[in-house]
Amino acid sequence: MEQEILRLLGELQSTAEGPRRNAETQITALYANDALPVALMNIASAQQLDMTARQAALLILKRYVQHCWSPSFEEFKGQLVRDDVKAQMRVALLGLVTDEQRKIRAAASYVVSKIASQDFPEEWPTLVQDLLKLISEGSESQVHGALRVLSDLINDGFSDEQFFSTAKALISVVYGVATHQSRNYSIRALAVHVFFACIEMLEMVKEDHPNAVNDFAKEILDLWVPFFVNTLSGSFPETDDITFDGVVTLRIQIIRTIMQIRKVFGSLLAPFLGQIFAVTWQELNIVKDRYVRDFVINETEGKLVDLDSLPYSLDLLVLEQLDFIQTCLKNKAVRDELARVSAGGGTGSPLVQMVNATVALSQVASEDEGMWEVDLNVFLCEETSISANYTPRSASGDLILKLGESFQQQTEAALWEYTQQIFKSGESTRQIKEAALFIWDELLSEFAEINRKINPSIASNLLEYVVSAIGSNLEEEQFLRARGYYLAGTLTKAAPETVGPRVTELIDQTIRASTTDPSDIVKISCIKVLQKYCEIVDLEIIRPYQASIIGSVRSFLAHKPHDEAEDSQDVLAELMEALRGAVGLNYSIAIDPNVRVVELIFAIAHNGPTSMHLQSLVQDLFQDIAEELYESFVPLCEMMLPFISAALDVGMDGKNHPLMDLAADVLAVLARSGSEPLPNGFVATVVPRLQRILIQCEESDVLQSGCEALGSIVKHDLNQLIQWHDADGKSGLEVTLVIIDRLLRPDIPDNSALEVGGLAAEVVEKASEHLGPFLASLLRAVAERLATAQSPPFIQSLILVFARLVLKQAKDVVDFLAGLTIGDVNGLQIVLGAWLENSSSFSGYEEIRQNVIALSFLYRLQDPRLSQIMVKGDLIVPESNRIMTRSKAKQNPDRFTMIPVPLKIVKLLVLELGSTMGDAAKSYYNNSQLAAESDSEDEGEGWEDMPASLNIPGISTEELMALGGSGSGRVSRQANDETYAYLTSFFRELSTTNLGDFQSIYTTLKKEEQLPLNQLLGLQS
């Protein structure tokens, strides 16, 4: 079979899709043949074959194990390997794990680890002992392969008890490898990595056996820590030395392991921490110059990891060292010792050297500099600290913050002294100058946030270096100029008294550079700094620059390189943030025809139509504008509607405009803030486009926004909607009913129809007298859609239509639903089942309040029809202690008790009571008990004053509560005093009057449900 498999493996490498797919199919068909895994292992073991074939065989073997080894694997396909074949495979795979070729060992280790995760220890009891024997006695290859498997086994295969029973022998063997001077450094590093995994396991075991684990940990730390210190104190080879990569790998693993030990056994490590801190700092102080040479002056490749996924480049070692030093400074003993040895200052002071090191190590690496020059987005990500690219520069910034926090005066003085040396020296590079300003920027940004003051003399003199930096006109100093502008903004915030007299000069220069500097790096930096000035400079100073700042944004957009949309998202977001800051200085500029703000917003958005973040920023800005310019809604519409209309229109090619999603969102924002009545022509401009997208479109976001916009039109100006007619003669209200009918159909996904409940509610409230017999049909359609709805937010939107009706006439709503039959099920059963099952997940301040009151009204009815309806109660917890896998969970879905509606209502209201019984609610109740009772009683009386008949069809507007609410309300559940006050009054009434046989219901509640009621009664007494 081996020859046949080799042929198929060759075809798998084919560039032609046909032969490749055919080979995959044939191999899958061989899964039923027990000779397949044996043949694959034979091929993988054949050292005379080329590496490609051997690796491919192991790849197929990995898939075979996933598909055929155990039903517990998620990938299992149903064909199970025979036990005798499994035994043969285990032996053969252990041999492959120790193969001479590293890539073969790596691939085989994965397969062994996968099998071990299922078979150890029951089916493979000798595995650990076999591995430890190989590690103790084997060759380099055998030790390496066994360590890889052992690492995976510790991470994924051991239970806590299994690990602890073997931990002593295991850690002893691993220690022997780590300390073996003649072993390869990479293998020693892998041994330390395994020890790291052991510490992680001990953290879990510690929860159940704290004393035993701590005793064991003390024993092993006494053994390992001297080795760590000795290794970190050793000499460092030259970069071109053959051992360099291995030494770096080992030291990285040691520092990472020490960090993990500190996390798990901090008190045990504390006696050693000062010594480890000292040797780590000494080494960092030595290697920092080599880092600068290799990564700043030269362009050495960084962030390198080996085949074992262990990092081995110097930049990553420096990163670990910086992180460790910064972490150690959280320890008071370390800080005190650093202060002691640094007393007196001077260039030999460790604290001074540490400050200087942060500057040296924060220089931009050549590789990063090159990337920033060609991609502004990467540059901006680094500047805003949203990049996942954590570098020595980032870590140096963190370290200076820790030094500034612990030793502010000494840090300021040392950094200022070094900054003067740098800028006064004729030999200082642009990189080191930029780094000095960067470190100041980091430090002063933190000081500004926590209101720490910088020495005024230092601030004043530092400003001169800032002015010098931004005054540079050399092309290669673009990053220095950009940093100067950044620091100017930071200084303005951190030392306003010092910078204040020159702030207009700085703003003028920043605006000029934002349009005239030859570097896009500097231009976008200036725009970002202008946004900061908008936030921190006094309004009377910055407001005159409003139009100029907006002009800078427009100029940059006009000359921006035409990148792909996804390649410029961060730049566009920065432009939008700056524009928002400028517009916020005086929102009336948004309707100034000479500045054309709305046009600029849409132009920025047009450059990034697929960016969710950018769309969110656009919506936020338009929301601000619409809210602030409420009194100028007509001119605002004149500005916005042409752009919205163009984006909502279908192009000549029949395709949707790329900004249609955004336009629908912005229209929803505009309509939500609309005047009453709406401007003349608003409906005629907007509704035809809404009609098209809401009838034809399939995109959920567009449907949601369009639905919300139409609901706002119904709310603000029903008359204009009714008076408008489409080309077929349908009124706007008829068009709205057609749209609701479409979105309530079961073939429309829940997410797409999410806002139709709110639209239907607005129609019922505002237009009930115009609906006639269609009102009952509309409510029936809502109930029918509830029967198939799955999404909780969608269910909530539909339920609230009925909940708000219940607040008006609970009995008539029950009568109406009881008279409905949907399929073979009573309408009351459908609505109450969905309502009560999803009520606990409702969101929104107002929605929760109304839901609570509506449920209490249903309970007050004491309607026997409600008691006869059974709904889901408590989850039935399985008695088995076995781990529930996904496949088992599918076979055994959750089961619930079935309870009557009144009991479920009480359970839900008790749950809501518990969520509102925070300290604030209790304080509110204690301080305002009488007021709360009075408010809730007045509220109840208000509902009781409503007419007593629902009178379907034909409910008057006065008979209905406002169904739309204020805003969408889809926010986190909130504990609020108003809901709490109502619930206290309600449950107090139940406990004193025994309404609905509450005393009997109370006895059926679980203890945790009775607790908030008991607390409530205690508060009342």
Coordinates of C-alpha atoms in Angstrom, one line a residue, residues 539-938:
L539 CA -12.9 77.6 23.8
E540 CA -12.4 81.3 23.2
I541 CA -8.9 80.5 22.0
I542 CA -9.5 77.5 19.8
R543 CA -12.9 78.4 18.3
P544 CA -11.5 80.9 15.8
Y545 CA -9.5 78.1 14.3
Q546 CA -12.5 75.9 13.7
A547 CA -12.8 76.5 9.9
S548 CA -9.1 76.2 9.4
I549 CA -9.0 72.8 11.2
I550 CA -11.8 71.6 9.1
G551 CA -9.9 72.9 6.1
S552 CA -6.9 70.8 7.1
V553 CA -9.0 67.7 7.2
R554 CA -10.4 68.5 3.7
S555 CA -6.9 69.2 2.3
F556 CA -5.5 65.9 3.6
L557 CA -8.4 63.9 2.2
A558 CA -8.0 65.6 -1.2
H559 CA -4.3 64.7 -1.4
K560 CA -4.5 61.4 0.4
P561 CA -3.0 58.5 -1.6
H562 CA -5.7 56.4 -3.2
D563 CA -5.3 53.2 -1.1
E564 CA -7.7 50.3 -1.0
A565 CA -10.5 51.1 1.4
E566 CA -9.3 48.5 3.9
D567 CA -5.8 49.9 3.7
S568 CA -6.7 53.4 4.9
Q569 CA -9.3 52.8 7.6
D570 CA -7.2 54.2 10.5
V571 CA -6.3 57.3 8.5
L572 CA -10.0 57.9 7.7
A573 CA -11.0 57.3 11.3
E574 CA -8.4 59.9 12.4
L575 CA -9.7 62.4 10.0
M576 CA -13.3 61.8 11.2
E577 CA -12.2 62.1 14.9
A578 CA -10.5 65.4 14.1
L579 CA -13.5 66.7 12.2
R580 CA -15.8 65.7 15.1
G581 CA -13.6 67.6 17.5
A582 CA -13.6 70.7 15.3
V583 CA -17.4 70.7 14.6
G584 CA -18.0 70.3 18.3
L585 CA -16.5 73.8 18.9
N586 CA -19.6 75.3 17.3
Y587 CA -22.1 72.9 15.8
S588 CA -23.8 75.6 13.7
I589 CA -20.8 75.4 11.3
A590 CA -22.4 72.1 10.0
I591 CA -25.1 74.2 8.3
D592 CA -22.7 76.9 7.0
P593 CA -22.8 76.5 3.1
N594 CA -19.3 77.9 2.8
V595 CA -17.7 75.2 5.0
R596 CA -19.7 72.2 3.6
V597 CA -19.2 70.0 6.6
V598 CA -21.8 67.4 5.6
E599 CA -20.2 67.0 2.2
L600 CA -16.9 66.4 3.9
I601 CA -18.3 63.8 6.3
F602 CA -19.8 61.9 3.4
A603 CA -16.6 62.3 1.4
I604 CA -14.5 60.7 4.2
A605 CA -17.1 57.9 4.6
H606 CA -17.1 57.3 0.8
N607 CA -13.4 56.4 1.1
G608 CA -14.0 53.7 3.6
P609 CA -17.5 52.3 3.0
T610 CA -16.7 48.9 4.5
S611 CA -15.2 50.2 7.8
M612 CA -17.5 49.5 10.7
H613 CA -15.5 51.8 13.0
L614 CA -15.6 54.6 10.5
Q615 CA -19.4 54.2 10.1
S616 CA -19.8 54.3 13.8
L617 CA -17.8 57.6 14.0
V618 CA -19.9 59.1 11.2
Q619 CA -23.1 58.1 13.0
D620 CA -21.8 59.6 16.3
L621 CA -21.0 62.9 14.6
F622 CA -24.3 63.2 12.9
Q623 CA -26.0 62.2 16.2
D624 CA -24.2 65.1 17.9
I625 CA -25.1 67.5 15.1
A626 CA -28.7 66.5 15.0
E627 CA -29.1 66.8 18.8
E628 CA -27.3 70.2 19.0
L629 CA -29.1 71.7 16.0
Y630 CA -32.6 70.7 16.9
E631 CA -33.8 74.2 16.5
S632 CA -32.2 74.4 13.0
F633 CA -33.7 71.1 11.8
V634 CA -34.9 72.5 8.5
P635 CA -31.5 73.9 7.2
L636 CA -29.9 70.7 8.6
C637 CA -32.2 68.6 6.4
E638 CA -31.4 70.8 3.4
M639 CA -27.8 70.0 3.9
M640 CA -28.1 66.3 4.7
L641 CA -30.9 65.0 2.6
P642 CA -29.3 65.4 -0.9
F643 CA -26.4 63.2 0.2
I644 CA -28.6 60.7 2.0
S645 CA -30.9 60.5 -1.0
A646 CA -28.0 60.0 -3.5
A647 CA -26.6 57.2 -1.3
L648 CA -30.0 55.5 -1.0
D649 CA -30.7 55.6 -4.8
V650 CA -29.9 52.7 -7.1
G651 CA -27.1 53.4 -9.5
M652 CA -27.4 53.2 -13.3
D653 CA -25.9 49.8 -13.2
G654 CA -28.5 48.5 -10.8
K655 CA -26.1 48.1 -8.0
N656 CA -26.6 49.6 -4.5
H657 CA -24.6 52.7 -3.6
P658 CA -21.6 51.7 -1.5
L659 CA -22.8 54.0 1.2
M660 CA -26.4 52.8 1.3
D661 CA -25.9 51.1 4.7
L662 CA -24.4 54.3 6.2
A663 CA -27.0 56.5 4.6
A664 CA -29.8 54.4 6.1
D665 CA -28.1 54.7 9.5
V666 CA -27.7 58.5 9.2
L667 CA -31.3 58.9 8.0
A668 CA -32.4 57.0 11.2
V669 CA -30.3 59.4 13.3
L670 CA -31.8 62.4 11.5
A671 CA -35.4 61.2 11.7
R672 CA -35.0 60.3 15.4
S673 CA -34.1 63.9 16.1
G674 CA -36.8 65.3 13.8
S675 CA -39.0 68.3 14.5
E676 CA -42.8 67.9 14.9
P677 CA -44.1 68.4 12.2
L678 CA -41.3 67.4 9.9
P679 CA -40.2 69.9 7.2
N680 CA -42.3 70.1 4.1
G681 CA -41.2 67.6 1.5
F682 CA -39.3 65.4 4.0
V683 CA -41.7 62.5 3.5
A684 CA -41.8 63.0 -0.3
T685 CA -38.0 62.9 -0.4
V686 CA -37.3 60.1 2.0
V687 CA -40.2 57.6 2.0
P688 CA -40.0 56.5 -1.6
R689 CA -36.4 55.5 -1.0
L690 CA -37.3 53.8 2.3
Q691 CA -40.1 52.0 0.4
R692 CA -37.7 50.6 -2.1
I693 CA -35.0 49.4 0.3
L694 CA -37.5 48.0 2.9
I695 CA -39.4 46.1 0.2
Q696 CA -36.4 45.0 -1.9
C697 CA -33.3 45.0 0.3
E698 CA -32.0 41.9 2.1
E699 CA -29.3 43.4 4.1
S700 CA -30.2 43.3 7.8
D701 CA -28.4 46.6 8.8
V702 CA -30.2 48.5 6.1
L703 CA -33.6 47.0 7.0
Q704 CA -33.1 47.8 10.7
S705 CA -32.0 51.4 10.1
G706 CA -34.7 52.0 7.4
C707 CA -37.4 50.6 9.8
E708 CA -36.3 52.8 12.6
A709 CA -36.3 55.9 10.3
L710 CA -39.8 55.1 9.1
G711 CA -41.0 54.6 12.7
S712 CA -39.6 58.1 13.6
I713 CA -41.5 59.6 10.6
V714 CA -44.7 58.0 11.9
K715 CA -44.0 59.4 15.3
H716 CA -43.1 62.9 14.3
D717 CA -45.5 63.6 11.4
L718 CA -48.2 61.1 10.6
N719 CA -50.3 63.6 8.6
Q720 CA -47.5 64.3 6.1
L721 CA -47.0 60.5 5.7
I722 CA -50.8 59.9 5.1
Q723 CA -51.0 62.8 2.6
W724 CA -48.1 61.4 0.5
H725 CA -49.0 58.8 -2.1
D726 CA -46.7 56.6 -4.2
A727 CA -46.9 56.0 -8.0
D728 CA -49.6 53.4 -7.4
G729 CA -51.8 55.7 -5.4
K730 CA -51.0 54.1 -2.0
S731 CA -50.8 56.5 0.9
G732 CA -47.7 56.6 3.1
L733 CA -49.6 54.7 5.8
E734 CA -50.6 51.9 3.4
V735 CA -47.0 51.7 2.3
T736 CA -45.9 51.4 5.9
L737 CA -48.4 48.5 6.5
V738 CA -47.1 46.7 3.4
I739 CA -43.5 47.1 4.8
I740 CA -44.6 45.8 8.2
D741 CA -46.3 42.9 6.6
R742 CA -43.2 42.0 4.6
L743 CA -40.8 42.2 7.6
L744 CA -43.1 40.1 9.8
R745 CA -43.1 37.2 7.4
P746 CA -41.3 34.1 8.7
D747 CA -38.9 34.0 5.8
I748 CA -37.3 37.3 6.9
P749 CA -34.5 36.6 9.4
D750 CA -34.9 37.8 12.9
N751 CA -32.0 40.1 12.7
S752 CA -33.3 41.8 9.6
A753 CA -36.7 42.4 11.2
L754 CA -35.3 43.5 14.5
E755 CA -36.9 47.0 14.4
V756 CA -40.3 46.1 12.9
G757 CA -41.7 45.8 16.4
G758 CA -40.9 49.4 17.2
L759 CA -42.4 50.5 13.8
A760 CA -45.6 48.5 14.4
A761 CA -45.9 50.0 17.9
E762 CA -45.6 53.5 16.5
V763 CA -48.3 52.8 13.9
V764 CA -50.6 51.3 16.5
E765 CA -50.1 54.4 18.8
K766 CA -50.3 57.2 16.2
A767 CA -52.5 55.8 13.5
S768 CA -55.0 53.4 15.2
E769 CA -58.0 55.5 14.2
H770 CA -56.9 55.2 10.6
L771 CA -56.4 51.5 10.6
G772 CA -59.9 50.2 11.1
P773 CA -60.0 46.4 10.7
F774 CA -56.3 46.3 9.9
L775 CA -55.4 46.9 13.5
A776 CA -56.5 43.4 14.6
S777 CA -54.7 41.9 11.6
L778 CA -51.6 43.8 12.5
L779 CA -51.6 42.5 16.1
R780 CA -52.3 39.0 14.9
A781 CA -49.4 39.2 12.5
V782 CA -47.1 40.2 15.4
A783 CA -48.4 37.2 17.5
E784 CA -47.8 34.9 14.5
R785 CA -44.3 36.1 14.1
L786 CA -43.6 35.5 17.7
A787 CA -44.4 31.8 17.1
T788 CA -41.3 31.5 14.9
A789 CA -39.0 34.2 16.3
Q790 CA -35.7 32.9 17.8
S791 CA -33.5 36.0 18.5
P792 CA -34.1 37.5 22.0
P793 CA -33.8 41.1 20.9
F794 CA -36.3 40.5 18.1
I795 CA -38.7 38.7 20.5
Q796 CA -38.4 41.6 22.9
S797 CA -39.4 44.1 20.3
L798 CA -42.5 42.1 19.4
I799 CA -43.4 41.4 23.0
L800 CA -43.2 45.0 24.0
V801 CA -46.1 45.8 21.6
F802 CA -48.3 43.6 23.8
A803 CA -46.6 44.6 27.0
R804 CA -47.4 48.3 26.5
L805 CA -51.0 47.4 25.6
V806 CA -51.2 45.5 28.8
L807 CA -50.3 48.6 30.7
K808 CA -53.5 50.1 29.3
Q809 CA -56.0 47.3 29.4
A810 CA -54.6 44.0 30.6
K811 CA -57.8 42.1 30.6
D812 CA -58.8 43.1 27.0
V813 CA -55.3 42.1 25.8
V814 CA -55.7 38.7 27.4
D815 CA -59.2 38.4 25.9
F816 CA -57.9 39.3 22.4
L817 CA -55.0 36.8 22.5
A818 CA -57.2 34.1 24.0
G819 CA -59.5 34.4 21.0
L820 CA -56.6 33.8 18.5
T821 CA -55.5 30.5 17.2
I822 CA -52.1 30.3 15.5
G823 CA -51.6 26.9 13.9
D824 CA -53.0 24.5 16.5
V825 CA -52.0 26.7 19.4
N826 CA -53.9 29.3 21.3
G827 CA -52.5 32.8 20.8
L828 CA -52.3 33.5 24.5
Q829 CA -50.1 30.4 25.0
I830 CA -47.8 31.6 22.2
V831 CA -47.4 35.1 23.4
L832 CA -47.1 34.4 27.1
G833 CA -44.7 31.5 26.4
A834 CA -42.4 33.7 24.4
W835 CA -42.8 36.6 26.7
L836 CA -42.0 34.8 29.9
E837 CA -39.2 32.7 28.5
N838 CA -37.3 35.7 27.2
S839 CA -38.3 38.3 29.8
S840 CA -35.2 37.9 31.9
S841 CA -33.0 38.8 29.0
F842 CA -34.8 42.1 28.2
S843 CA -32.5 45.1 27.9
G844 CA -33.0 48.9 28.1
Y845 CA -33.9 51.0 31.1
E846 CA -37.4 51.9 29.9
E847 CA -38.2 48.6 28.4
I848 CA -37.4 46.7 31.6
R849 CA -39.5 49.1 33.6
Q850 CA -42.5 48.7 31.4
N851 CA -42.1 45.0 31.2
V852 CA -42.0 44.7 35.0
I853 CA -45.1 46.7 35.4
A854 CA -46.9 44.9 32.6
L855 CA -46.1 41.5 34.2
S856 CA -47.4 42.7 37.5
F857 CA -50.7 43.8 35.8
L858 CA -51.1 40.4 34.3
Y859 CA -50.6 38.9 37.8
R860 CA -53.1 41.2 39.3
L861 CA -55.8 40.0 36.9
Q862 CA -55.9 36.6 38.7
D863 CA -57.4 35.3 35.4
P864 CA -57.9 31.5 35.6
R865 CA -56.8 31.2 31.9
L866 CA -53.3 32.4 32.9
S867 CA -53.1 29.8 35.7
Q868 CA -54.0 27.0 33.2
I869 CA -51.1 27.9 30.8
M870 CA -47.8 26.1 31.6
V871 CA -44.5 27.7 30.7
K872 CA -40.8 26.9 31.2
G873 CA -39.7 27.1 34.8
D874 CA -36.3 26.1 36.3
L875 CA -33.6 24.3 34.5
I876 CA -33.3 20.6 35.4
V877 CA -29.7 20.0 36.3
P878 CA -28.4 16.5 35.3
E879 CA -27.1 14.5 38.3
S880 CA -24.1 13.1 36.3
N881 CA -20.7 14.5 37.1
R882 CA -19.3 13.6 33.7
I883 CA -17.9 16.3 31.4
M884 CA -20.5 17.4 28.9
T885 CA -19.0 17.6 25.4
R886 CA -20.6 19.5 22.5
S887 CA -21.8 16.3 20.9
K888 CA -23.3 15.0 24.2
A889 CA -24.9 18.4 24.8
K890 CA -26.6 18.2 21.4
Q891 CA -27.9 14.7 22.2
N892 CA -29.1 15.8 25.7
P893 CA -30.7 19.3 25.4
D894 CA -31.5 21.3 28.5
R895 CA -34.8 20.3 30.2
F896 CA -37.0 22.6 32.3
T897 CA -39.8 22.2 34.8
M898 CA -43.2 23.4 33.6
I899 CA -45.0 25.9 35.9
P900 CA -48.1 28.0 35.7
V901 CA -47.9 31.6 34.4
P902 CA -48.5 33.4 37.8
L903 CA -45.7 31.5 39.4
K904 CA -43.4 32.3 36.5
I905 CA -44.3 36.0 36.7
V906 CA -43.4 36.0 40.4
K907 CA -40.1 34.3 39.7
L908 CA -39.2 36.9 37.0
L909 CA -40.2 39.8 39.2
V910 CA -38.1 38.4 42.1
L911 CA -35.2 38.1 39.7
E912 CA -35.6 41.7 38.7
L913 CA -36.0 42.7 42.3
G914 CA -32.6 41.1 43.0
S915 CA -31.0 42.9 40.1
T916 CA -32.3 46.2 41.4
M917 CA -31.4 45.6 45.0
G918 CA -27.9 47.1 44.8
D919 CA -26.5 49.5 47.3
A920 CA -27.9 52.5 45.4
A921 CA -31.4 51.0 45.3
K922 CA -31.3 50.2 49.0
S923 CA -30.0 53.7 49.8
Y924 CA -32.7 55.1 47.7
Y925 CA -35.4 53.1 49.5
N926 CA -34.1 53.9 53.0
N927 CA -33.9 57.6 52.2
S928 CA -37.1 57.9 50.1
Q929 CA -39.5 55.2 51.3
L930 CA -42.6 57.3 51.5
A931 CA -41.8 59.1 48.2
A932 CA -41.2 55.8 46.4
E933 CA -44.5 54.4 47.7
S934 CA -46.3 57.5 46.7
D935 CA -44.8 57.5 43.2
S936 CA -45.6 53.9 42.5
E937 CA -49.2 54.4 43.8
D938 CA -49.7 57.5 41.6

